[in-house]
XYZ file of C-alpha atoms in Angstrom:
497
model
C 61.722 -53.505 150.588
C 63.217 -50.277 152.011
C 64.789 -50.480 155.465
C 62.226 -49.641 158.163
C 62.741 -48.641 161.780
C 61.140 -50.697 164.526
C 58.638 -47.917 165.154
C 57.513 -47.935 161.542
C 56.434 -51.503 161.007
C 54.496 -51.746 157.775
C 53.458 -54.569 155.553
C 52.088 -54.834 152.074
C 48.626 -54.972 153.642
C 48.962 -51.267 154.541
C 48.068 -50.293 151.014
C 47.061 -47.881 149.760
C 50.016 -46.295 151.583
C 49.395 -43.354 153.893
C 51.602 -40.257 154.068
C 52.996 -41.496 157.403
C 54.107 -44.767 155.840
C 55.701 -43.041 152.848
C 57.461 -40.563 155.125
C 58.974 -43.485 156.984
C 60.248 -44.995 153.733
C 61.834 -41.730 152.688
C 63.434 -41.308 156.119
C 64.783 -44.855 156.000
C 66.739 -44.006 152.862
C 68.853 -41.619 154.938
C 71.085 -39.389 152.837
C 70.257 -41.401 149.746
C 67.282 -40.551 147.556
C 64.154 -42.672 147.803
C 62.724 -43.684 144.411
C 58.970 -44.414 144.219
C 59.317 -46.167 140.876
C 61.863 -48.622 142.284
C 59.749 -49.327 145.342
C 56.614 -49.867 143.229
C 58.468 -52.318 140.992
C 60.024 -54.243 143.892
C 56.766 -54.586 145.788
C 54.616 -55.034 142.684
C 52.260 -52.204 143.610
C 50.783 -49.549 141.294
C 53.098 -46.583 140.960
C 50.056 -44.293 140.929
C 49.149 -45.336 144.486
C 52.187 -43.393 145.741
C 51.354 -40.100 144.041
C 48.758 -38.850 146.537
C 50.812 -39.343 149.734
C 53.938 -37.977 148.013
C 52.055 -34.863 146.949
C 50.636 -34.352 150.446
C 54.084 -34.675 152.039
C 55.712 -32.396 149.482
C 53.079 -29.688 149.907
C 53.494 -29.926 153.683
C 57.245 -29.374 153.274
C 58.167 -32.750 154.745
C 59.940 -34.190 151.702
C 61.746 -32.545 148.804
C 62.531 -33.407 145.228
C 66.037 -34.687 144.592
C 67.831 -35.789 141.438
C 66.266 -37.861 138.727
C 68.365 -40.935 137.922
C 68.140 -42.884 134.691
C 66.522 -46.251 135.285
C 65.378 -45.256 138.783
C 63.186 -42.240 138.098
C 62.515 -39.239 140.305
C 64.095 -39.303 143.729
C 62.856 -37.746 146.984
C 64.589 -36.846 150.240
C 63.349 -35.937 153.705
C 63.416 -32.363 154.986
C 64.391 -31.339 158.555
C 60.704 -30.791 159.361
C 59.874 -34.221 158.006
C 62.622 -35.872 160.065
C 61.121 -34.398 163.215
C 57.720 -35.948 162.503
C 58.816 -39.440 161.445
C 58.256 -40.765 164.953
C 55.377 -38.395 165.760
C 52.438 -39.947 163.903
C 49.857 -37.941 165.830
C 51.518 -34.606 165.092
C 51.981 -35.688 161.498
C 48.319 -36.592 161.148
C 47.305 -33.274 162.736
C 49.553 -31.315 160.370
C 48.253 -33.099 157.311
C 44.663 -32.743 158.495
C 44.943 -28.973 158.779
C 43.157 -27.291 155.853
C 45.690 -25.948 153.461
C 45.032 -22.882 151.324
C 43.199 -23.890 148.174
C 45.238 -23.593 145.041
C 42.214 -22.697 142.966
C 41.889 -19.001 143.940
C 45.499 -18.372 143.029
C 45.370 -20.276 139.758
C 45.810 -16.986 137.939
C 49.070 -16.304 139.784
C 52.337 -17.171 138.034
C 53.615 -20.612 139.081
C 56.901 -20.788 140.918
C 60.063 -22.185 139.391
C 59.582 -25.272 141.515
C 56.017 -25.745 140.248
C 57.159 -25.442 136.656
C 59.895 -27.969 137.278
C 57.485 -30.397 138.906
C 55.083 -30.089 136.010
C 57.867 -30.645 133.477
C 59.211 -33.705 135.271
C 55.729 -35.138 135.703
C 54.960 -34.693 131.990
C 58.249 -36.271 130.899
C 58.651 -39.095 133.394
C 55.020 -39.941 134.132
C 53.108 -39.086 130.950
C 49.402 -39.692 130.984
C 47.876 -41.882 128.262
C 47.315 -39.958 125.035
C 43.764 -39.378 123.856
C 43.926 -36.745 121.124
C 46.700 -38.630 119.345
C 44.596 -41.764 119.233
C 41.593 -39.822 117.934
C 43.708 -38.209 115.218
C 45.091 -41.561 114.113
C 41.616 -43.072 113.956
C 40.287 -40.124 111.951
C 43.164 -40.331 109.465
C 42.743 -44.068 108.978
C 38.966 -43.841 108.638
C 39.203 -41.028 106.100
C 41.703 -43.044 104.087
C 39.293 -45.994 104.112
C 36.489 -43.685 102.966
C 38.635 -42.792 99.975
C 39.287 -46.470 99.271
C 35.548 -47.219 99.445
C 34.811 -44.365 97.026
C 37.500 -45.595 94.645
C 36.002 -49.081 94.542
C 32.426 -47.775 94.345
C 33.268 -45.552 91.380
C 35.061 -48.308 89.500
C 38.565 -46.998 90.116
C 41.484 -49.270 90.905
C 41.640 -50.015 94.615
C 45.239 -51.182 94.278
C 46.192 -47.935 92.562
C 44.576 -45.942 95.366
C 46.442 -47.956 97.993
C 49.726 -47.504 96.135
C 49.678 -43.893 94.959
C 46.192 -42.529 95.506
C 44.039 -40.961 92.807
C 44.536 -37.193 92.232
C 40.877 -36.428 91.490
C 39.649 -38.499 94.407
C 42.278 -37.111 96.781
C 41.189 -33.601 95.866
C 37.571 -34.478 96.586
C 38.657 -35.833 99.959
C 40.269 -32.506 100.904
C 43.744 -32.258 99.363
C 44.797 -28.747 98.341
C 46.605 -26.976 95.544
C 46.961 -23.358 94.519
C 43.773 -23.072 92.503
C 41.776 -23.936 95.629
C 43.182 -20.877 97.391
C 42.208 -18.667 94.466
C 38.701 -20.139 94.813
C 38.637 -19.263 98.546
C 38.520 -22.891 99.705
C 40.627 -22.174 102.795
C 39.362 -25.199 104.710
C 41.559 -27.363 102.511
C 44.672 -26.001 104.238
C 43.614 -28.088 107.244
C 41.666 -30.903 105.591
C 44.709 -31.786 103.473
C 46.421 -32.943 106.690
C 43.889 -35.788 106.889
C 44.387 -36.965 103.291
C 47.227 -39.344 102.387
C 48.662 -40.422 99.068
C 48.717 -44.178 99.434
C 48.862 -46.652 102.285
C 52.620 -46.281 102.818
C 52.270 -42.516 103.200
C 49.513 -43.052 105.759
C 51.475 -45.670 107.693
C 54.630 -43.571 107.935
C 52.791 -40.493 109.131
C 50.634 -42.351 111.631
C 53.667 -44.191 113.007
C 55.454 -40.866 113.437
C 52.361 -39.324 115.024
C 52.072 -42.191 117.510
C 55.795 -42.013 118.331
C 56.089 -38.258 118.758
C 52.531 -37.333 119.619
C 52.180 -39.273 122.869
C 54.900 -37.356 124.687
C 53.910 -34.098 123.021
C 50.325 -34.440 124.210
C 51.575 -35.175 127.724
C 53.722 -32.056 127.975
C 51.231 -29.655 126.393
C 47.921 -31.075 127.518
C 45.137 -32.117 125.188
C 43.719 -28.729 124.251
C 47.007 -26.982 123.574
C 48.305 -30.061 121.785
C 45.325 -29.997 119.417
C 45.730 -26.261 118.830
C 49.423 -26.722 118.109
C 48.689 -29.602 115.723
C 46.117 -27.574 113.785
C 48.334 -24.493 113.648
C 51.326 -26.489 112.360
C 49.173 -28.283 109.784
C 47.805 -24.996 108.411
C 51.185 -23.272 108.566
C 52.863 -26.086 106.663
C 50.122 -26.091 104.021
C 50.387 -22.326 103.601
C 54.143 -22.324 103.016
C 54.076 -25.376 100.742
C 51.195 -24.065 98.637
C 52.659 -20.579 98.492
C 56.008 -21.787 97.134
C 54.628 -24.468 94.817
C 50.932 -23.872 94.087
C 50.601 -26.373 91.227
C 51.167 -29.800 92.910
C 48.444 -31.441 94.954
C 49.357 -31.292 98.650
C 48.256 -33.920 101.166
C 49.504 -35.488 104.385
C 50.009 -34.813 108.100
C 53.771 -34.311 107.787
C 53.633 -30.565 108.430
C 51.661 -31.082 111.633
C 54.045 -33.834 112.779
C 57.046 -31.606 112.115
C 55.333 -29.009 114.268
C 55.083 -31.534 117.098
C 58.762 -32.482 116.784
C 59.841 -28.830 116.753
C 57.671 -28.131 119.804
C 59.475 -30.912 121.663
C 62.821 -29.290 120.869
C 61.576 -25.927 122.138
C 60.126 -27.512 125.283
C 63.349 -29.358 126.115
C 65.490 -26.265 125.578
C 63.253 -24.064 127.714
C 62.915 -26.647 130.510
C 66.448 -27.975 130.585
C 67.158 -26.331 133.948
C 64.363 -28.432 135.473
C 65.417 -31.763 133.983
C 68.437 -34.069 134.338
C 71.089 -32.914 131.832
C 71.635 -36.409 130.493
C 67.924 -36.789 129.760
C 67.809 -33.466 127.926
C 70.923 -34.229 125.927
C 69.790 -37.715 124.976
C 66.346 -36.477 123.983
C 67.795 -33.672 121.864
C 70.187 -36.122 120.220
C 67.351 -38.464 119.298
C 65.285 -35.592 117.963
C 68.293 -34.336 116.047
C 68.717 -37.696 114.341
C 65.017 -37.730 113.571
C 65.235 -34.261 112.043
C 68.247 -35.194 109.929
C 66.398 -38.197 108.519
C 63.294 -36.128 107.841
C 65.295 -33.335 106.222
C 66.833 -35.858 103.849
C 63.392 -37.256 103.070
C 62.033 -33.739 102.547
C 64.103 -33.265 99.409
C 63.015 -36.508 97.782
C 61.013 -35.749 94.601
C 57.314 -35.618 95.352
C 57.831 -34.658 99.014
C 57.086 -31.094 100.102
C 60.056 -29.749 102.031
C 58.219 -26.453 102.463
C 55.290 -28.203 104.124
C 57.670 -29.840 106.601
C 59.642 -26.700 107.383
C 56.535 -24.538 107.563
C 54.919 -26.846 110.098
C 58.154 -27.050 112.073
C 58.544 -23.269 112.266
C 54.984 -22.784 113.462
C 55.338 -25.597 115.987
C 58.538 -24.102 117.440
C 57.067 -20.594 117.714
C 53.816 -21.779 119.273
C 55.736 -23.944 121.760
C 57.787 -20.939 122.848
C 54.582 -18.957 123.341
C 53.117 -21.724 125.479
C 56.201 -22.109 127.664
C 56.885 -18.407 128.202
C 53.234 -17.664 128.960
C 53.253 -20.158 131.839
C 55.680 -17.937 133.711
C 53.199 -15.063 133.894
C 49.925 -16.616 134.981
C 46.528 -17.382 133.523
C 46.079 -14.145 131.568
C 49.360 -14.711 129.769
C 48.224 -18.214 128.821
C 45.097 -16.840 127.195
C 47.239 -14.268 125.402
C 49.431 -17.090 124.096
C 46.401 -19.007 122.848
C 45.086 -15.877 121.143
C 48.452 -15.192 119.541
C 48.529 -18.783 118.274
C 45.167 -18.324 116.586
C 46.281 -14.975 115.140
C 49.532 -16.497 113.928
C 47.619 -19.246 112.139
C 45.192 -16.748 110.648
C 48.162 -14.591 109.640
C 49.567 -17.496 107.622
C 46.292 -17.766 105.732
C 46.069 -14.012 105.165
C 49.689 -13.910 104.032
C 49.063 -16.696 101.554
C 46.011 -14.825 100.262
C 47.944 -11.621 99.676
C 50.778 -13.499 98.003
C 48.399 -15.472 95.801
C 46.731 -12.285 94.583
C 49.929 -10.322 93.911
C 52.661 -12.784 92.987
C 53.547 -13.340 89.351
C 54.132 -16.957 90.300
C 50.396 -17.299 90.821
C 49.313 -15.328 87.733
C 48.521 -18.415 85.588
C 46.335 -19.845 88.343
C 44.482 -16.565 88.756
C 43.840 -16.371 85.032
C 42.682 -19.987 84.973
C 40.200 -19.332 87.768
C 38.954 -16.125 86.169
C 38.368 -17.947 82.904
C 36.529 -20.749 84.723
C 34.270 -18.249 86.479
C 33.533 -16.514 83.195
C 32.761 -19.753 81.376
C 30.439 -20.876 84.173
C 28.755 -17.484 84.088
C 28.137 -17.689 80.360
C 26.909 -21.271 80.679
C 24.440 -20.302 83.386
C 23.132 -17.503 81.167
C 22.857 -19.842 78.193
C 20.775 -22.298 80.207
C 18.433 -19.536 81.349
C 18.312 -18.169 77.806
C 16.900 -21.313 76.216
C 13.167 -20.400 76.547
C 13.773 -17.195 74.544
C 16.592 -18.402 72.289
C 16.343 -17.364 68.642
C 15.015 -20.756 67.394
C 12.083 -20.521 69.802
C 11.417 -16.913 68.862
C 11.728 -17.692 65.152
C 9.234 -20.542 65.411
C 6.614 -18.428 67.177
C 7.201 -15.494 64.851
C 6.478 -17.628 61.779
C 3.320 -19.013 63.379
C 2.088 -15.494 64.102
C 2.870 -14.255 60.564
C 1.085 -17.250 59.067
C -1.949 -16.710 61.274
C -2.096 -13.023 60.325
C -2.044 -13.872 56.633
C -4.731 -16.585 56.983
C -6.998 -16.131 60.018
C -5.786 -15.509 63.589
C -8.946 -17.045 65.000
C -7.795 -20.438 63.801
C -4.923 -20.296 66.339
C -6.512 -19.314 69.655
C -3.420 -20.604 71.467
C -1.057 -18.033 69.917
C -1.843 -15.109 72.261
C -1.020 -17.291 75.212
C 2.255 -18.412 73.623
C 3.170 -14.793 72.912
C 2.433 -13.795 76.516
C 4.562 -16.701 77.757
C 7.442 -15.557 75.523
C 7.239 -12.063 76.942
C 7.182 -13.365 80.530
C 10.180 -15.581 79.819
C 12.054 -12.609 78.402
C 11.345 -10.597 81.541
C 12.373 -13.502 83.774
C 15.633 -13.849 81.880
C 16.333 -10.136 82.239
C 15.755 -10.398 86.004
C 18.031 -13.450 86.157
C 20.852 -11.611 84.402
C 20.477 -8.644 86.722
C 20.681 -10.877 89.780
C 23.733 -12.908 88.779
C 27.066 -11.938 90.438
C 29.618 -10.945 87.836
C 32.880 -12.884 87.581
C 36.020 -10.915 88.372
C 37.492 -11.278 84.909
C 34.439 -10.063 82.994
C 35.871 -7.172 80.989
C 33.080 -6.838 78.422
C 29.501 -5.612 78.679
C 28.152 -9.131 78.227
C 25.316 -8.703 80.771
C 24.201 -5.583 78.929
C 24.130 -7.460 75.624
C 21.963 -10.185 77.163
C 19.696 -7.537 78.620
C 19.417 -5.887 75.197
C 18.422 -9.184 73.637
C 15.786 -9.787 76.319
C 14.396 -6.292 75.744
C 14.238 -6.925 71.978
C 12.315 -10.168 72.561
C 9.868 -8.341 74.846
C 9.298 -5.668 72.205
C 8.770 -8.332 69.555
C 6.287 -10.147 71.790
C 4.380 -6.895 72.287
C 4.253 -6.360 68.534
C 3.062 -9.922 67.919
C 0.331 -9.543 70.525
C -0.823 -6.313 68.901
C -0.949 -7.861 65.454
C -2.910 -10.828 66.738
C -5.465 -8.488 68.304
C -5.681 -6.334 65.169
C -4.839 -8.398 62.067
C -4.920 -5.243 60.007
C -2.319 -3.676 62.231
C 1.156 -2.555 61.235
C 3.039 -5.711 60.246
C 6.010 -3.556 59.281
C 6.676 -2.789 62.947
C 6.593 -6.507 63.673
C 9.194 -7.183 60.993
C 11.428 -4.367 62.205
C 11.372 -5.661 65.728
C 12.149 -9.159 64.476
C 15.172 -7.714 62.738
C 16.358 -6.156 66.000
C 15.995 -9.518 67.742
C 18.136 -11.152 65.053
C 20.823 -8.497 65.411
C 20.959 -8.737 69.210
C 21.018 -12.531 69.040
C 23.988 -12.432 66.694
C 25.933 -10.269 69.151
C 25.111 -12.488 72.134
C 25.850 -15.690 70.261
C 29.263 -14.529 69.076
C 30.351 -13.230 72.487
C 29.144 -16.373 74.240
C 31.127 -18.596 71.885
C 34.219 -16.489 72.501
C 33.714 -16.895 76.258
C 33.804 -13.159 76.776
C-alpha cells in the first residue's frame, strides 16, 4: 500500500478510486514515480479502475507522465499544481467539476506530440483484447474444415487433404495461380489468403497471426488493422503470382509478414515516445522472427515473393498511417485512400505485366485456346438441331414424298418450317455470342453461311412440297451448298479454329 498522509486516509472500501484519492497516492510517492500497475497488483484491484481518475488528473494538469520501467509499467508524478491541491479536496473537486473543452470539435486538429506518445504507450503497454484477429482465425479454420468436408464428401482422401491439401480442391476454395489472373478472377488474390495447404500450414500461420496480430490490432485499431491485413495479403499475392505464375498460391503468410513489417515501422517511428530498452528488445525479437521467416521463405514450395511482397506493403502502409496522424483527420483519410490505391495499383501492375511479359505468354495462349474451344463447343451444341445428319434425313423424306405423293406425309411441311426456324435461331445465337480474344479466323461467318444455306434449303423444300411439279433441280443445288458449307464448318471446328 503506498504511504498516505494523515489527511488522506483511504481504505480499500474507497473503490472505485476517486481522482482525489489517486492524487494523494501520487503525491505520497514524492520524487519517485507512482506505478498504477504495481498498486493494482498489490491491492488486488482491477487495473482498469485507475484509468478514469488518472486521465482526469492528467487532463487537469495535476499529474504528469514519467518513465516507463520494465516490470513496473508506466509511471506518473505530481505536478506543482497538483501538489497545491493535495490537501485542498474542495478546490480539487471544483476544478475537476468545471466543464472542460470537449475534445470532439477539435478531433480534426493534429494531435500533440504528447497525445501521440500517450496513444503509443497505451497501445503497447495496455493493449485491448483483439477482435479482428480472432475473427480471422475462426474464418481460416472454418474454411479449412469446409475443404476437408468437401474432400470427404467427394470421395477424396481426408488424410491427404490434412497433410498436403488437394490442388483441384484448393483451387475451388480460392487458391490462385497465373491462369486465374488471365481469366480476370482478381478476387483470388485475397481469397487465397484464407486457403491453406494442409493442417500444419494452417497451424503455423494461425499461431503466427495470434502471436503478432494481437499487438498489431491494438496499435492500429480494428479498421486500419483489417485494411492493412487485406492490403498485405493482396500485395503478397500479386508479387508471388507475378514472379511465378505457374504454382498454386495459398496461405496467409503474406498478410502476416505485412503485420510484422508494420510493427517494425511503428516501433521505429514511435521510438521517441517509448522506453529505449522496450524498443530495442522488441526490434530484436522481430529481427529474430524475420531471420527465421526469411530462411523458411527459401524452402522449396514456399513463396518468398509472397512473404516479401506482403512485408513491403505492410511497411509502406504502416508509415502512411503513422505519418498521417501528425496532420489531423483529413490526412488520415488521405492515408486510407492511398492504401486502397496502393492495393489497387498492385493489381493493375500485375495485370499489365501479365498481358505484356514473355514469362506469361504460355498462360495467355493457354487461356486463349480454352476460350476458343469453349466457343466452338457452345456453337456445336446450338448447331445440333440443324446439323447435317438432321438436314440429310429431312431432305431424303422430302425427296421421297415428292416422288411418291406429298399428301401421304402431312407432317413434312411442319418439319421443314421447324428446320428453317432452327436455322434462324442458330444464326441469331452466333451473332450474339462474344468472340474469344484469340479467334483469328472467320469462324462465326462460316457458321452464319451454313445457317443461311440451311434456311435456303428449307425454303426450297417447302416450295417443292407445295408444288410437287416444281423445280427439284433448285432443291438439289441448295442441298449441295449445304453440304459444302457443312464441310467447311466441320473441318474448322475439329481444328479448334
